[in-house]
Amino acid sequence: MKKYQLFICVILTFWASCAIKVQAQNGDQILDGIGETGLIARYVFDGDAKDWSRNNLHGKIQNSQARFVNDEQFGRVLSLPADSKAYVSIPGDGLIGEESLSISGWIYLRSAQKDQRFFDFGKNTNSHLFFAPTGTEKDEIQTEVATEIGVKYNTKAPPLETGKWNHVAVVINIPSKLISTYVNGVLVSETKNAALDLAKLFDYNSAEKNRLYIGKSLAEGNIYLNAKLHDFRIYRVPLTDKQITRIYNNALKEGQEEESGEEQTADLPKFATTTPQLYNQFLTSVSDVNVQTVVGSLPRLPSYLKGVYSNGIEGPEVRVIWPSPKDNSQVLKSGQYTVTGSVSGTDLKPKAIVTVKEAKETATPERKLEVFKLDQVVLNADHEGHQTKFIENRDKFLSTLATTDPDSFLYMFRNAFGQKQPKEAEPLGVWDTQETKLRGHATGHYLTAIAQAYASTGYDKTLQANFANKMEYMVNTLYQLAQLSGNPKEIGGKFVSDPTAVPPGPGKTTYDSDLSPEGIRTDYQNWGKGFISAYPPDQFIMLENGATYGGQKTQIWAPYYTLHKILAGLMDVYEVSGNEKALETAKGMGDWVYARMKKLPTETLISMWNRYIAGEFGGMNEAMARLYRITKDPHYLEVAQLFDNIKVFYGDANHTHGLAKNVDTFRGLHANQHIPQIMGALEMYRDSNTPDYYRIADNFWYKTVNDYMYSIGGVAGARNPANAECFISQPATIYENGFSSGGQNETCATYNMLKLTGDLFLYDQRAELMDYYERGLYNHILSSVAENSPANTYHVPLRPSSVKQFGNAHMTGFTCCNGTAIESNTKFQNSIYFKSVGNNALYVNLYVPSILKWTEKNIIVEQTTDFPNEDFTKLTIKGNGKFDLKVRVPHWATKGFFVKINGKSEKVKTQPGSYLTLNRKWKDGDVIELRMPFEFHLEPVMDQQNIASLFYGPILLAAQETEPLKDWRKVTLDVKDISKSISGDPKKLEFTIDGVSYKPFYESYGRHSVYLDVTLR
C-alpha cells in the first residue's frame, strides 16, 4: 500500500430535474475575503453543531458518544471517537438548487483505516458525493464520478496523514467541468472534462430523501470516522486556489491575504484591447461637453455624448466613463477645469470643461404629484381576456397569503414576551427561527402585504374580509404585547418604564443577543414603555455600545432594520383601515426610539450607521418622518434626522461633501443597507423642506442607475469587494468588478430602487425615472417569481447559462427578498398613474391593462392593451372634465410614437424619453390610442461593451440554454440592422438567433443567458 492515499467519490444518477427551491442565502460574516453570499453553511463545532451562517441549516449530532474536547490548535472541537457510530447530519434541503459546490473543513484523523468518510452527501449510494480521507478498500483513486450510463471520472492523490490537523477542500466547478481537491491549501488532484449536473444529485421534491452526513457513509455497514473536526464549510461557488489557500493560512494565523484584482477577474473571460466592442469599433470621434456647477458641488457629467461613426453607421450615443472623485476638492473655488473621460474599447478621450461658479445652490423642486390609493386602480385582463403577468403573479401571492396563519408571524413576538402560544401555532423558518437575530422582519413585511392586499381586493369581498381579519388579529396581538413593556407583571412588582434605563437580563451583568430557549430574557417589565419587537431590547443597546454583525451572543443583526419593517407595516395597516391600535403601537415604539436616540452623540451615530449590517436600519428615517406626518408630533421628525447616515450623506460631521455635494460616497458599500436610507432622505425632504435631502436622493439615483445598474435594473453584484450584495468598488466597472459568482442583483434592492424612483418622480417628472421603473418592474420584479407558485428569488444570477433559484413557495420562511416580494406583488397598480396635486393633470406612466377611478374628478380611465405583447394601448375616458393627459414616450420608442383621439390621427412632436401632453376638455367616451413600435436594441456593459443584453422594446430577452457555460454566448448581428439576424414571433415575444431560442426574462425558468458576447458585422 502506498504511504498516502486519498479518496473522494461523486456518484450521480441522472434523473428528471424538478422545480428548484432556494435556501436563504448568506452567511453571518465575510469569511477570509469570500463574500457571504457564497456561503451555504458553516459548522465551527466549538460546542454545538449549529450553522454559523444565517441560513439556519443547523446540524444534529447523532450518538451521545460524540464529544466536544479542548484542542491545542483550535480550542474547542468536535471529537467523533472510534467505534462510537457518531456522526453529524445536516438538513436535507441544504444543497438544493445549487450549480457549483465547494466543501472545506479541518480534520484530525486518529486512524488510517480505509473506508472512513469525512462527508457523504446525496440521495443514495448510487447518487452521492463523498470524501474518504484514507481511501476505500476497492481502489486508490482520489475522485470518481459515476453515472448509470457508465461515465466515470477518476483522479489520484495521497491520503491524509494521521495524528495531525489537515485542511481539505473539494471544489465542483460545473461550468468549467472541473473537480478539484486541495489539502492544506495546495491542489493535489484535478479531474477535467467532468460533465456534471448537481441537479441530479439531490431530490428537489422531497428534501427529506436527501442525506447529508459528516463522519458517516450513506452505505450500510459503515466504518465510522475516528477523528476530530473543526470549521466545516459549504459554499455555493467554486472557490479559487487563492481563496482556499487564504482559508488555510488564516486559520493558522499565517497572514491575512488580500484578494487581488487579477484573482477577481480570473473566472470571467478576459478580452484583448483589440476586441471589437459593438458600435465603438466604428467610432471615429466623440464630442466634448461644457458643464456648469456651483462652488462645493461636483458637476453632474452626462453619461452619454454624441459620437461620429464611420461607414455610414448610425450608432447610438456613446457611453463615456468619467473619473469619480471621492471628495469635492476640485470645486472648492470658482474657476474652470477639465475632466477627461474614456470610451470602452477605444483610445478616445472626450473632455468635459467644467465651469465652477460662485452662486447659490440650484433650487430643489416641490412635490407636484400624488399617488392614487391602491383601491382606486384595478388590474385588468388584456384586451383578449387573458390574464396578464401582473395578475398571474398577484394572484399567486394573494391566494397563498390568504392561507397563511397569523400566529406563525406572531410566534416569535409571543416567545420574546414569554407568552403562551396558541394551540397548533407553528413558527416561521429561515430568518425568523428561535435563535435568528433578525426574527420579526417577516412580520413587518406581512403587515404591509396584507394591508395592500386588503386595499386591492375590493373585487372579491370574501378575500378582502380574510385580509381584514388578519390585520385586526395581528394588530390586536402586537398592541397587547406592547402594553406589557415597561409595566409590572403583577401589582406592586418592580418594573422599568424608562427606555434609557433598561438593565441587562435577569442573572446577567451585560447585554447579549442570546435568543436560545435557555438564554432568552423575557422580563418585559424592564424593557421600557412602548417596546415591541420579536426579541428583547438588547440588540438595540448593543448597537449603541459598538456591537458588530455576526452570529455570536456578543454580536447583532440589524435591529433597526427589523423595527423599520414592523413600524412600516403598522402604519400601512392604520392608513388603509384606520386601526388606532396600529398607530398607538407604532407611536409607543417611536417614543422608545426617541428616548434612546436623542442622548447619543454624533460620533456614536456615525459609527452605528456605518457598521456593516449591524447598523443597517432599513428606512427608519422614512418611518419616523412618516409617523411625524401622521401625528404632527415633532419628536418623530427630530429622531428621523438622527438616522441620517452622515458619512454617506455629507462626507463627515462638518457636512464637507458627500452625496449632498454630488460625491459618490457609497461605492463598495452594501447596496440594500443604503438604498432605503436614501428613500428616507427624500421623505425627510418632504417633511423638513431641507434642500440637501433632495439632492442626496437625486444624486444617488442618477449615479446608481448610470454607474451601477445591470440590464435587469438591479444595482448590486460586486465581485470586488467580494460581496455580491455590495455596489462595485469603482463606478462604471461592472465587468471589471461585478458579476459576482455568488449571484448579483438582490431582488429587494430593486424593490427599494423602484420605491425611490416613484417617489422622486412626484417631485421631478423626468421620463428617465419612469423608464427605469418600467425596466426594473418588467425585467426584475416580474422575473423574480416562480412559474407555478409565489416562490421568488433572492439574488438573480446573470452569468452565462445561469439558473434562477426560487424559495418560500408556502410563505413559511422569509429572507429579506422573500419579504419584499409579498409587498411587490400586492401593489403592482400603485405607479401606473399619478395625479397632479391640484387634480388638473393625469400621468400615464405604465402601459398596463387597468381601470383608474379618479374620484376627485369623477372620471374613470380604462386602459386596454396587451402590452408588452403588442406596441399599442387604448385609453377610454368615462366622465367629463378638463385636464392634461400626460403619457410617457419611452426612451426605447425610437421608431416613433403615434396618437389617435377618437379615431383621428394627431400631429404631435415627441421625443423618446419624455412625456407628451394631450390637453382638452375630455368627454365621456373619448378614446385615446397610443402606438409605440418596438425594435431590437442592445444594452452593453459600460466597461466591456461587447458584453451586452438584447431588448425588444422594454423587454429583456434571455437566451434559453440547455447546459452550463463557462463563457458568454457568442452572437453575431448585422451592424446596420440587428433585426436582420433575428427571427420569431413578436406577438409571443419569442425569437431565434442561430437556432437558439430567446424569450422574455420574466418567462425564463430554466437555464438562461442575459448577457451575450456580441459581434457586429
PDB file of C-alpha atoms in Angstrom, residues 665-861:
ATOM      1  CA  THR A 665     -19.670  58.038  -1.117  1.00  0.00           C
ATOM      2  CA  PHE A 666     -21.411  54.691  -1.494  1.00  0.00           C
ATOM      3  CA  ARG A 667     -19.100  52.750  -3.838  1.00  0.00           C
ATOM      4  CA  GLY A 668     -18.266  49.355  -2.361  1.00  0.00           C
ATOM      5  CA  LEU A 669     -20.965  49.600   0.304  1.00  0.00           C
ATOM      6  CA  HIS A 670     -23.770  47.143   0.981  1.00  0.00           C
ATOM      7  CA  ALA A 671     -26.429  48.209  -1.521  1.00  0.00           C
ATOM      8  CA  ASN A 672     -29.664  47.427   0.264  1.00  0.00           C
ATOM      9  CA  GLN A 673     -28.297  48.739   3.535  1.00  0.00           C
ATOM     10  CA  HIS A 674     -28.155  52.180   1.945  1.00  0.00           C
ATOM     11  CA  ILE A 675     -30.918  52.457  -0.672  1.00  0.00           C
ATOM     12  CA  PRO A 676     -33.673  52.705   2.000  1.00  0.00           C
ATOM     13  CA  GLN A 677     -31.635  55.376   3.779  1.00  0.00           C
ATOM     14  CA  ILE A 678     -31.821  57.441   0.592  1.00  0.00           C
ATOM     15  CA  MET A 679     -35.579  56.901   0.420  1.00  0.00           C
ATOM     16  CA  GLY A 680     -35.692  58.203   3.972  1.00  0.00           C
ATOM     17  CA  ALA A 681     -33.751  61.295   2.961  1.00  0.00           C
ATOM     18  CA  LEU A 682     -36.391  62.071   0.343  1.00  0.00           C
ATOM     19  CA  GLU A 683     -39.134  61.568   2.912  1.00  0.00           C
ATOM     20  CA  MET A 684     -37.268  63.946   5.216  1.00  0.00           C
ATOM     21  CA  TYR A 685     -37.190  66.489   2.376  1.00  0.00           C
ATOM     22  CA  ARG A 686     -40.958  66.244   2.127  1.00  0.00           C
ATOM     23  CA  ASP A 687     -41.419  66.976   5.816  1.00  0.00           C
ATOM     24  CA  SER A 688     -38.497  69.289   6.602  1.00  0.00           C
ATOM     25  CA  ASN A 689     -38.017  71.003   3.219  1.00  0.00           C
ATOM     26  CA  THR A 690     -34.240  70.773   3.694  1.00  0.00           C
ATOM     27  CA  PRO A 691     -32.833  71.009   0.136  1.00  0.00           C
ATOM     28  CA  ASP A 692     -29.831  68.778   0.854  1.00  0.00           C
ATOM     29  CA  TYR A 693     -32.137  65.839   1.448  1.00  0.00           C
ATOM     30  CA  TYR A 694     -33.489  66.130  -2.085  1.00  0.00           C
ATOM     31  CA  ARG A 695     -30.006  66.474  -3.564  1.00  0.00           C
ATOM     32  CA  ILE A 696     -28.880  63.367  -1.692  1.00  0.00           C
ATOM     33  CA  ALA A 697     -31.720  61.335  -3.163  1.00  0.00           C
ATOM     34  CA  ASP A 698     -31.475  62.726  -6.687  1.00  0.00           C
ATOM     35  CA  ASN A 699     -27.682  62.440  -6.910  1.00  0.00           C
ATOM     36  CA  PHE A 700     -27.784  58.901  -5.546  1.00  0.00           C
ATOM     37  CA  TRP A 701     -30.403  57.812  -8.073  1.00  0.00           C
ATOM     38  CA  TYR A 702     -28.533  59.294 -11.018  1.00  0.00           C
ATOM     39  CA  LYS A 703     -25.229  57.726 -10.025  1.00  0.00           C
ATOM     40  CA  THR A 704     -26.731  54.349  -9.230  1.00  0.00           C
ATOM     41  CA  VAL A 705     -28.705  53.982 -12.452  1.00  0.00           C
ATOM     42  CA  ASN A 706     -25.880  55.232 -14.654  1.00  0.00           C
ATOM     43  CA  ASP A 707     -22.853  53.651 -12.992  1.00  0.00           C
ATOM     44  CA  TYR A 708     -24.050  50.584 -11.107  1.00  0.00           C
ATOM     45  CA  MET A 709     -27.059  49.211 -12.985  1.00  0.00           C
ATOM     46  CA  TYR A 710     -27.269  45.808 -14.633  1.00  0.00           C
ATOM     47  CA  SER A 711     -29.603  45.339 -17.582  1.00  0.00           C
ATOM     48  CA  ILE A 712     -32.472  43.935 -15.489  1.00  0.00           C
ATOM     49  CA  GLY A 713     -32.489  47.081 -13.342  1.00  0.00           C
ATOM     50  CA  GLY A 714     -30.623  45.574 -10.398  1.00  0.00           C
ATOM     51  CA  VAL A 715     -27.781  47.575  -8.921  1.00  0.00           C
ATOM     52  CA  ALA A 716     -25.627  45.277  -6.767  1.00  0.00           C
ATOM     53  CA  GLY A 717     -23.433  42.316  -7.556  1.00  0.00           C
ATOM     54  CA  ALA A 718     -19.863  43.106  -6.637  1.00  0.00           C
ATOM     55  CA  ARG A 719     -17.011  40.724  -7.236  1.00  0.00           C
ATOM     56  CA  ASN A 720     -14.836  43.477  -5.830  1.00  0.00           C
ATOM     57  CA  PRO A 721     -15.447  43.933  -2.955  1.00  0.00           C
ATOM     58  CA  ALA A 722     -16.044  40.216  -2.547  1.00  0.00           C
ATOM     59  CA  ASN A 723     -19.686  40.504  -1.613  1.00  0.00           C
ATOM     60  CA  ALA A 724     -22.471  40.198  -4.162  1.00  0.00           C
ATOM     61  CA  GLU A 725     -24.748  42.385  -2.046  1.00  0.00           C
ATOM     62  CA  CYS A 726     -22.430  45.371  -2.433  1.00  0.00           C
ATOM     63  CA  PHE A 727     -22.050  48.097  -5.002  1.00  0.00           C
ATOM     64  CA  ILE A 728     -18.929  47.573  -7.070  1.00  0.00           C
ATOM     65  CA  SER A 729     -15.761  49.181  -5.689  1.00  0.00           C
ATOM     66  CA  GLN A 730     -15.391  51.662  -8.541  1.00  0.00           C
ATOM     67  CA  PRO A 731     -18.275  53.226 -10.501  1.00  0.00           C
ATOM     68  CA  ALA A 732     -18.915  52.112 -14.098  1.00  0.00           C
ATOM     69  CA  THR A 733     -16.760  48.968 -13.831  1.00  0.00           C
ATOM     70  CA  ILE A 734     -19.353  46.218 -13.792  1.00  0.00           C
ATOM     71  CA  TYR A 735     -17.282  43.931 -15.992  1.00  0.00           C
ATOM     72  CA  GLU A 736     -14.091  44.520 -14.077  1.00  0.00           C
ATOM     73  CA  ASN A 737     -15.625  44.374 -10.605  1.00  0.00           C
ATOM     74  CA  GLY A 738     -19.153  43.000 -10.951  1.00  0.00           C
ATOM     75  CA  PHE A 739     -20.784  39.701 -11.959  1.00  0.00           C
ATOM     76  CA  SER A 740     -20.087  38.014  -8.646  1.00  0.00           C
ATOM     77  CA  SER A 741     -20.057  34.232  -8.728  1.00  0.00           C
ATOM     78  CA  GLY A 742     -22.213  34.430  -5.609  1.00  0.00           C
ATOM     79  CA  GLY A 743     -25.005  35.987  -7.616  1.00  0.00           C
ATOM     80  CA  GLN A 744     -25.981  39.586  -8.108  1.00  0.00           C
ATOM     81  CA  ASN A 745     -28.980  41.864  -8.261  1.00  0.00           C
ATOM     82  CA  GLU A 746     -30.527  41.300  -4.863  1.00  0.00           C
ATOM     83  CA  THR A 747     -34.254  41.458  -5.548  1.00  0.00           C
ATOM     84  CA  CYS A 748     -35.135  43.587  -2.529  1.00  0.00           C
ATOM     85  CA  ALA A 749     -32.607  46.202  -3.649  1.00  0.00           C
ATOM     86  CA  THR A 750     -34.580  46.644  -6.867  1.00  0.00           C
ATOM     87  CA  TYR A 751     -37.793  46.760  -4.838  1.00  0.00           C
ATOM     88  CA  ASN A 752     -36.329  49.702  -2.934  1.00  0.00           C
ATOM     89  CA  MET A 753     -34.935  51.350  -6.067  1.00  0.00           C
ATOM     90  CA  LEU A 754     -38.430  51.318  -7.556  1.00  0.00           C
ATOM     91  CA  LYS A 755     -39.844  52.939  -4.416  1.00  0.00           C
ATOM     92  CA  LEU A 756     -37.159  55.620  -4.556  1.00  0.00           C
ATOM     93  CA  THR A 757     -37.770  56.159  -8.274  1.00  0.00           C
ATOM     94  CA  GLY A 758     -41.511  56.565  -7.898  1.00  0.00           C
ATOM     95  CA  ASP A 759     -41.068  58.986  -5.011  1.00  0.00           C
ATOM     96  CA  LEU A 760     -38.545  61.107  -6.926  1.00  0.00           C
ATOM     97  CA  PHE A 761     -40.937  61.336  -9.865  1.00  0.00           C
ATOM     98  CA  LEU A 762     -43.504  63.012  -7.621  1.00  0.00           C
ATOM     99  CA  TYR A 763     -41.052  65.934  -7.409  1.00  0.00           C
ATOM    100  CA  ASP A 764     -39.416  65.907 -10.836  1.00  0.00           C
ATOM    101  CA  GLN A 765     -41.327  64.458 -13.778  1.00  0.00           C
ATOM    102  CA  ARG A 766     -38.309  63.279 -15.765  1.00  0.00           C
ATOM    103  CA  ALA A 767     -39.270  60.414 -18.041  1.00  0.00           C
ATOM    104  CA  GLU A 768     -35.956  58.686 -17.335  1.00  0.00           C
ATOM    105  CA  LEU A 769     -37.270  57.930 -13.853  1.00  0.00           C
ATOM    106  CA  MET A 770     -40.290  56.012 -15.101  1.00  0.00           C
ATOM    107  CA  ASP A 771     -38.202  54.460 -17.882  1.00  0.00           C
ATOM    108  CA  TYR A 772     -36.095  52.931 -15.123  1.00  0.00           C
ATOM    109  CA  TYR A 773     -39.223  51.964 -13.195  1.00  0.00           C
ATOM    110  CA  GLU A 774     -40.515  50.088 -16.248  1.00  0.00           C
ATOM    111  CA  ARG A 775     -37.169  48.321 -16.666  1.00  0.00           C
ATOM    112  CA  GLY A 776     -36.939  47.147 -13.070  1.00  0.00           C
ATOM    113  CA  LEU A 777     -40.602  46.185 -12.882  1.00  0.00           C
ATOM    114  CA  TYR A 778     -40.751  44.049 -16.020  1.00  0.00           C
ATOM    115  CA  ASN A 779     -37.230  42.681 -16.091  1.00  0.00           C
ATOM    116  CA  HIS A 780     -36.522  42.061 -12.421  1.00  0.00           C
ATOM    117  CA  ILE A 781     -39.640  42.122 -10.254  1.00  0.00           C
ATOM    118  CA  LEU A 782     -41.853  40.219 -12.720  1.00  0.00           C
ATOM    119  CA  SER A 783     -38.906  37.930 -13.420  1.00  0.00           C
ATOM    120  CA  SER A 784     -38.393  37.103  -9.760  1.00  0.00           C
ATOM    121  CA  VAL A 785     -41.431  34.830  -9.321  1.00  0.00           C
ATOM    122  CA  ALA A 786     -41.564  31.087  -9.992  1.00  0.00           C
ATOM    123  CA  GLU A 787     -43.713  29.704 -12.776  1.00  0.00           C
ATOM    124  CA  ASN A 788     -46.323  27.887 -10.715  1.00  0.00           C
ATOM    125  CA  SER A 789     -46.095  29.317  -7.208  1.00  0.00           C
ATOM    126  CA  PRO A 790     -45.247  32.519  -5.346  1.00  0.00           C
ATOM    127  CA  ALA A 791     -41.742  31.222  -4.687  1.00  0.00           C
ATOM    128  CA  ASN A 792     -39.365  34.032  -5.543  1.00  0.00           C
ATOM    129  CA  THR A 793     -35.718  34.968  -5.968  1.00  0.00           C
ATOM    130  CA  TYR A 794     -33.180  36.375  -3.569  1.00  0.00           C
ATOM    131  CA  HIS A 795     -30.249  37.031  -5.889  1.00  0.00           C
ATOM    132  CA  VAL A 796     -30.713  36.849  -9.640  1.00  0.00           C
ATOM    133  CA  PRO A 797     -27.603  35.386 -11.298  1.00  0.00           C
ATOM    134  CA  LEU A 798     -26.638  36.955 -14.616  1.00  0.00           C
ATOM    135  CA  ARG A 799     -23.581  34.967 -15.590  1.00  0.00           C
ATOM    136  CA  PRO A 800     -23.540  32.665 -18.650  1.00  0.00           C
ATOM    137  CA  SER A 801     -26.222  29.954 -18.543  1.00  0.00           C
ATOM    138  CA  SER A 802     -27.476  30.859 -15.089  1.00  0.00           C
ATOM    139  CA  VAL A 803     -30.480  29.452 -13.259  1.00  0.00           C
ATOM    140  CA  LYS A 804     -32.796  31.456 -11.027  1.00  0.00           C
ATOM    141  CA  GLN A 805     -33.431  29.948  -7.626  1.00  0.00           C
ATOM    142  CA  PHE A 806     -36.870  30.407  -6.108  1.00  0.00           C
ATOM    143  CA  GLY A 807     -37.824  29.989  -2.468  1.00  0.00           C
ATOM    144  CA  ASN A 808     -40.612  30.391   0.103  1.00  0.00           C
ATOM    145  CA  ALA A 809     -43.410  28.942  -2.015  1.00  0.00           C
ATOM    146  CA  HIS A 810     -45.620  28.435   1.042  1.00  0.00           C
ATOM    147  CA  MET A 811     -44.608  31.626   2.886  1.00  0.00           C
ATOM    148  CA  THR A 812     -43.200  29.724   5.820  1.00  0.00           C
ATOM    149  CA  GLY A 813     -39.639  31.075   5.861  1.00  0.00           C
ATOM    150  CA  PHE A 814     -38.514  34.500   4.687  1.00  0.00           C
ATOM    151  CA  THR A 815     -35.267  36.087   3.595  1.00  0.00           C
ATOM    152  CA  CYS A 816     -35.240  39.850   3.037  1.00  0.00           C
ATOM    153  CA  CYS A 817     -36.225  39.372  -0.614  1.00  0.00           C
ATOM    154  CA  ASN A 818     -38.981  36.932   0.237  1.00  0.00           C
ATOM    155  CA  GLY A 819     -40.295  39.688   2.485  1.00  0.00           C
ATOM    156  CA  THR A 820     -40.274  42.444  -0.109  1.00  0.00           C
ATOM    157  CA  ALA A 821     -41.764  40.019  -2.660  1.00  0.00           C
ATOM    158  CA  ILE A 822     -45.059  39.796  -0.770  1.00  0.00           C
ATOM    159  CA  GLU A 823     -45.143  43.594  -0.890  1.00  0.00           C
ATOM    160  CA  SER A 824     -44.131  43.992  -4.560  1.00  0.00           C
ATOM    161  CA  ASN A 825     -46.700  41.509  -5.788  1.00  0.00           C
ATOM    162  CA  THR A 826     -49.620  43.031  -3.908  1.00  0.00           C
ATOM    163  CA  LYS A 827     -49.195  46.588  -5.241  1.00  0.00           C
ATOM    164  CA  PHE A 828     -48.491  46.373  -8.968  1.00  0.00           C
ATOM    165  CA  GLN A 829     -51.089  49.059  -9.661  1.00  0.00           C
ATOM    166  CA  ASN A 830     -49.512  51.716  -7.474  1.00  0.00           C
ATOM    167  CA  SER A 831     -47.447  53.554 -10.132  1.00  0.00           C
ATOM    168  CA  ILE A 832     -49.416  53.085 -13.342  1.00  0.00           C
ATOM    169  CA  TYR A 833     -50.990  56.508 -12.872  1.00  0.00           C
ATOM    170  CA  PHE A 834     -50.168  59.624 -10.851  1.00  0.00           C
ATOM    171  CA  LYS A 835     -52.201  62.805 -10.458  1.00  0.00           C
ATOM    172  CA  SER A 836     -51.114  66.393 -10.021  1.00  0.00           C
ATOM    173  CA  VAL A 837     -51.544  67.981  -6.604  1.00  0.00           C
ATOM    174  CA  GLY A 838     -54.365  70.179  -7.931  1.00  0.00           C
ATOM    175  CA  ASN A 839     -56.030  67.337  -9.837  1.00  0.00           C
ATOM    176  CA  ASN A 840     -55.548  69.108 -13.172  1.00  0.00           C
ATOM    177  CA  ALA A 841     -53.215  66.573 -14.756  1.00  0.00           C
ATOM    178  CA  LEU A 842     -53.105  62.796 -15.076  1.00  0.00           C
ATOM    179  CA  TYR A 843     -49.815  60.992 -15.736  1.00  0.00           C
ATOM    180  CA  VAL A 844     -49.934  57.661 -17.538  1.00  0.00           C
ATOM    181  CA  ASN A 845     -46.600  56.090 -16.616  1.00  0.00           C
ATOM    182  CA  LEU A 846     -47.015  52.420 -17.451  1.00  0.00           C
ATOM    183  CA  TYR A 847     -48.912  50.612 -20.143  1.00  0.00           C
ATOM    184  CA  VAL A 848     -50.763  48.029 -18.092  1.00  0.00           C
ATOM    185  CA  PRO A 849     -54.415  46.987 -18.600  1.00  0.00           C
ATOM    186  CA  SER A 850     -56.234  48.610 -15.716  1.00  0.00           C
ATOM    187  CA  ILE A 851     -59.112  50.772 -14.554  1.00  0.00           C
ATOM    188  CA  LEU A 852     -58.491  54.037 -12.727  1.00  0.00           C
ATOM    189  CA  LYS A 853     -61.212  55.602 -10.589  1.00  0.00           C
ATOM    190  CA  TRP A 854     -60.196  59.241 -10.307  1.00  0.00           C
ATOM    191  CA  THR A 855     -62.784  60.062  -7.685  1.00  0.00           C
ATOM    192  CA  GLU A 856     -61.696  63.666  -7.198  1.00  0.00           C
ATOM    193  CA  LYS A 857     -62.562  64.381 -10.849  1.00  0.00           C
ATOM    194  CA  ASN A 858     -65.440  61.913 -11.138  1.00  0.00           C
ATOM    195  CA  ILE A 859     -63.503  60.362 -14.007  1.00  0.00           C
ATOM    196  CA  ILE A 860     -62.817  56.736 -14.864  1.00  0.00           C
ATOM    197  CA  VAL A 861     -59.978  55.839 -17.209  1.00  0.00           C
TER     198      VAL A 861
END
